[in-house]
C-alpha atoms as a PDB file:
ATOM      1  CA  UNK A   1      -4.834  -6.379   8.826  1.00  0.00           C
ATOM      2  CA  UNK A   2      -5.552 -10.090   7.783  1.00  0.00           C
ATOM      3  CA  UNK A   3      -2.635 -12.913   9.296  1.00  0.00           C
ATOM      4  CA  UNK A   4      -2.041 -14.308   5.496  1.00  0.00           C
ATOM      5  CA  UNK A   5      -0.158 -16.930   7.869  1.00  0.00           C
ATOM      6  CA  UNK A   6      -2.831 -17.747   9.961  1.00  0.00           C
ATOM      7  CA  UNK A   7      -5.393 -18.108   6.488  1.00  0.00           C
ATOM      8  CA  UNK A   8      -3.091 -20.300   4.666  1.00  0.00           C
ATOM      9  CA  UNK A   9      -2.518 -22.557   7.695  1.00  0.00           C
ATOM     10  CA  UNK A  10      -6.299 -23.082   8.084  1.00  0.00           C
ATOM     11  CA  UNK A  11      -6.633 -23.607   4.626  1.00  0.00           C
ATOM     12  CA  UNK A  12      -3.728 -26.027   5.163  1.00  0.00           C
ATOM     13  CA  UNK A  13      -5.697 -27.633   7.925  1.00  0.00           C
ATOM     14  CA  UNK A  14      -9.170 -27.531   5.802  1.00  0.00           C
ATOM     15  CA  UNK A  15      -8.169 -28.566   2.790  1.00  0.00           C
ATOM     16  CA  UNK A  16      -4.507 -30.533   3.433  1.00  0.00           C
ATOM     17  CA  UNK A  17      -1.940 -29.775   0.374  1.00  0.00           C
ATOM     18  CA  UNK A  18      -4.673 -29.714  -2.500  1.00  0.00           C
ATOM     19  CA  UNK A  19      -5.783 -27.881  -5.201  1.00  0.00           C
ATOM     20  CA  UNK A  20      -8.846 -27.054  -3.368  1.00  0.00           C
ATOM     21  CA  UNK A  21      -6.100 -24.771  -0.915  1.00  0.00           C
ATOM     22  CA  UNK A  22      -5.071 -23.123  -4.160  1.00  0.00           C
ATOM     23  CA  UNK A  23      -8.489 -22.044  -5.571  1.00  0.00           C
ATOM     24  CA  UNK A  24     -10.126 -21.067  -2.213  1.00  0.00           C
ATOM     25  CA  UNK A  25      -7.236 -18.380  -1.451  1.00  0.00           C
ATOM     26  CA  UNK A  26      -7.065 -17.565  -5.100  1.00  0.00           C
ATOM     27  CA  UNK A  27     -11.170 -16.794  -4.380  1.00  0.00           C
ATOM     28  CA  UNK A  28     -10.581 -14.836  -1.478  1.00  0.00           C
ATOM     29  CA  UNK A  29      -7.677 -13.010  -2.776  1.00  0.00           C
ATOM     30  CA  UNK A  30     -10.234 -11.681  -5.823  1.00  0.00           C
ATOM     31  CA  UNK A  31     -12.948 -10.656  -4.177  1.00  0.00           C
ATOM     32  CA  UNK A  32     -11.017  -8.939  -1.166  1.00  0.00           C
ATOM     33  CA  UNK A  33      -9.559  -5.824  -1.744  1.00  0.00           C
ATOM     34  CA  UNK A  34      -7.943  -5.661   1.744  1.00  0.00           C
ATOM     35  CA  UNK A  35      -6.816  -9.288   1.568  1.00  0.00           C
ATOM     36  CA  UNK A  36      -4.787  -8.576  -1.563  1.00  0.00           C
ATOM     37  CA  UNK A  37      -2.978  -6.127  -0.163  1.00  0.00           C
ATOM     38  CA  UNK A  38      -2.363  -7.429   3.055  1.00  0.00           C
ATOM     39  CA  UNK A  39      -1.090 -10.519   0.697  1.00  0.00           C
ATOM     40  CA  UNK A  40       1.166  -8.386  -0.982  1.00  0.00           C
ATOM     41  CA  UNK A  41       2.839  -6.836   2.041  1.00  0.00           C
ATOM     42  CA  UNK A  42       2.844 -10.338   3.474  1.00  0.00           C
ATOM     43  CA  UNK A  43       4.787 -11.435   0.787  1.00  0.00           C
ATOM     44  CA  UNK A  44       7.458  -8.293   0.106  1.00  0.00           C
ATOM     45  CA  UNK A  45       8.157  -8.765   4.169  1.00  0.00           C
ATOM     46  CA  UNK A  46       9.141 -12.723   3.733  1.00  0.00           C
ATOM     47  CA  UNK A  47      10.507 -12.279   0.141  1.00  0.00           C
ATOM     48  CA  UNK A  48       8.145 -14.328  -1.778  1.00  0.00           C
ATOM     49  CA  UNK A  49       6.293 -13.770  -5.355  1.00  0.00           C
ATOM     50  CA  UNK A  50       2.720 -12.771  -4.975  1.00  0.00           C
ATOM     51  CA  UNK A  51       2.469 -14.994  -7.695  1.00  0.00           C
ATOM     52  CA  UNK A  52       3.581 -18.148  -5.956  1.00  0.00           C
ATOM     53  CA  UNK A  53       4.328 -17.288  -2.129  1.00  0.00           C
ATOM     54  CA  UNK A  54       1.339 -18.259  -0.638  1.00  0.00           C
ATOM     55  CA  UNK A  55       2.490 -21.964  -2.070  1.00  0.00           C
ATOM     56  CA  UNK A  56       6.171 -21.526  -1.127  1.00  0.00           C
ATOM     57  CA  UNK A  57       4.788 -20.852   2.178  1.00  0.00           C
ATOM     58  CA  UNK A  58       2.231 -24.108   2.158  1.00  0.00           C
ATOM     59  CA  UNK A  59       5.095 -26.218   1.008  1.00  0.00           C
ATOM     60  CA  UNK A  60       7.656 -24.972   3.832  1.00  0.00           C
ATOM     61  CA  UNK A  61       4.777 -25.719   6.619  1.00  0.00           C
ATOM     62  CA  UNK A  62       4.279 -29.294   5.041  1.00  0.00           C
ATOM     63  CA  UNK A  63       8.115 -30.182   4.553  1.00  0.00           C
ATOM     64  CA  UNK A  64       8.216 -29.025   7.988  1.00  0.00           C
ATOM     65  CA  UNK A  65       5.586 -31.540   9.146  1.00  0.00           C
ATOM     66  CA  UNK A  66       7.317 -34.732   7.470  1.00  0.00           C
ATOM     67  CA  UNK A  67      10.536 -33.804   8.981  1.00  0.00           C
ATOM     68  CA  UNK A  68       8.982 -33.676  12.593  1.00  0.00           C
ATOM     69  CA  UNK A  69       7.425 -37.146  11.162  1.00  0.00           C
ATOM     70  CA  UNK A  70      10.262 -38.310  10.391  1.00  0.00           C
ATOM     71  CA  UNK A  71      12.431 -37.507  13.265  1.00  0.00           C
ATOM     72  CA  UNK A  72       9.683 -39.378  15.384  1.00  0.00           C
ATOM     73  CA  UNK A  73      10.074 -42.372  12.954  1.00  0.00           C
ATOM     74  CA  UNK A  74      13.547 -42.221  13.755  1.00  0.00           C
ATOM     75  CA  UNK A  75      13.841 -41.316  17.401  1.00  0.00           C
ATOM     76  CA  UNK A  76      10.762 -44.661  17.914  1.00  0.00           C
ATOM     77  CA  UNK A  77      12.940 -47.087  16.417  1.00  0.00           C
END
């Protein structure tokens, strides 16, 4: 079973919040069979669209980065 988490999070990390993200998971989610289900279960468990969750999730990871950024901001002043 593929970690969709893990994927999208090195994406994340290869890529940063870009379209490039978007189209290189889109790639891999058509030409892997396994993937796409493993996407889909990943998605039903967390409650997201297939169509969209693997962005809801990207989004929620960087939000989640500028508010530890943030807090820093704050806690240095």
């Amino acid at each position: 079973m593929n970690d969709i988490s893990e994927i999208l999070r090195a994406l994340l990390d290869k890529h940063s919040n870009t379209r490039e993200l978007d189209d290189e998971f889109q790639d891999m989610l058509r030409y892997d069979d396994q993937l796409k289900s493993d996407y889909a279960a990943w998605c039903e468990e967390r409650g997201y669209k297939k169509s969209n969750g693997y962005r809801e999730f990207v989004n929620e990871i960087v939000e989640s980065q500028d508010s530890v950024w943030d807090n820093y901001l704050e806690f240095d002043s």
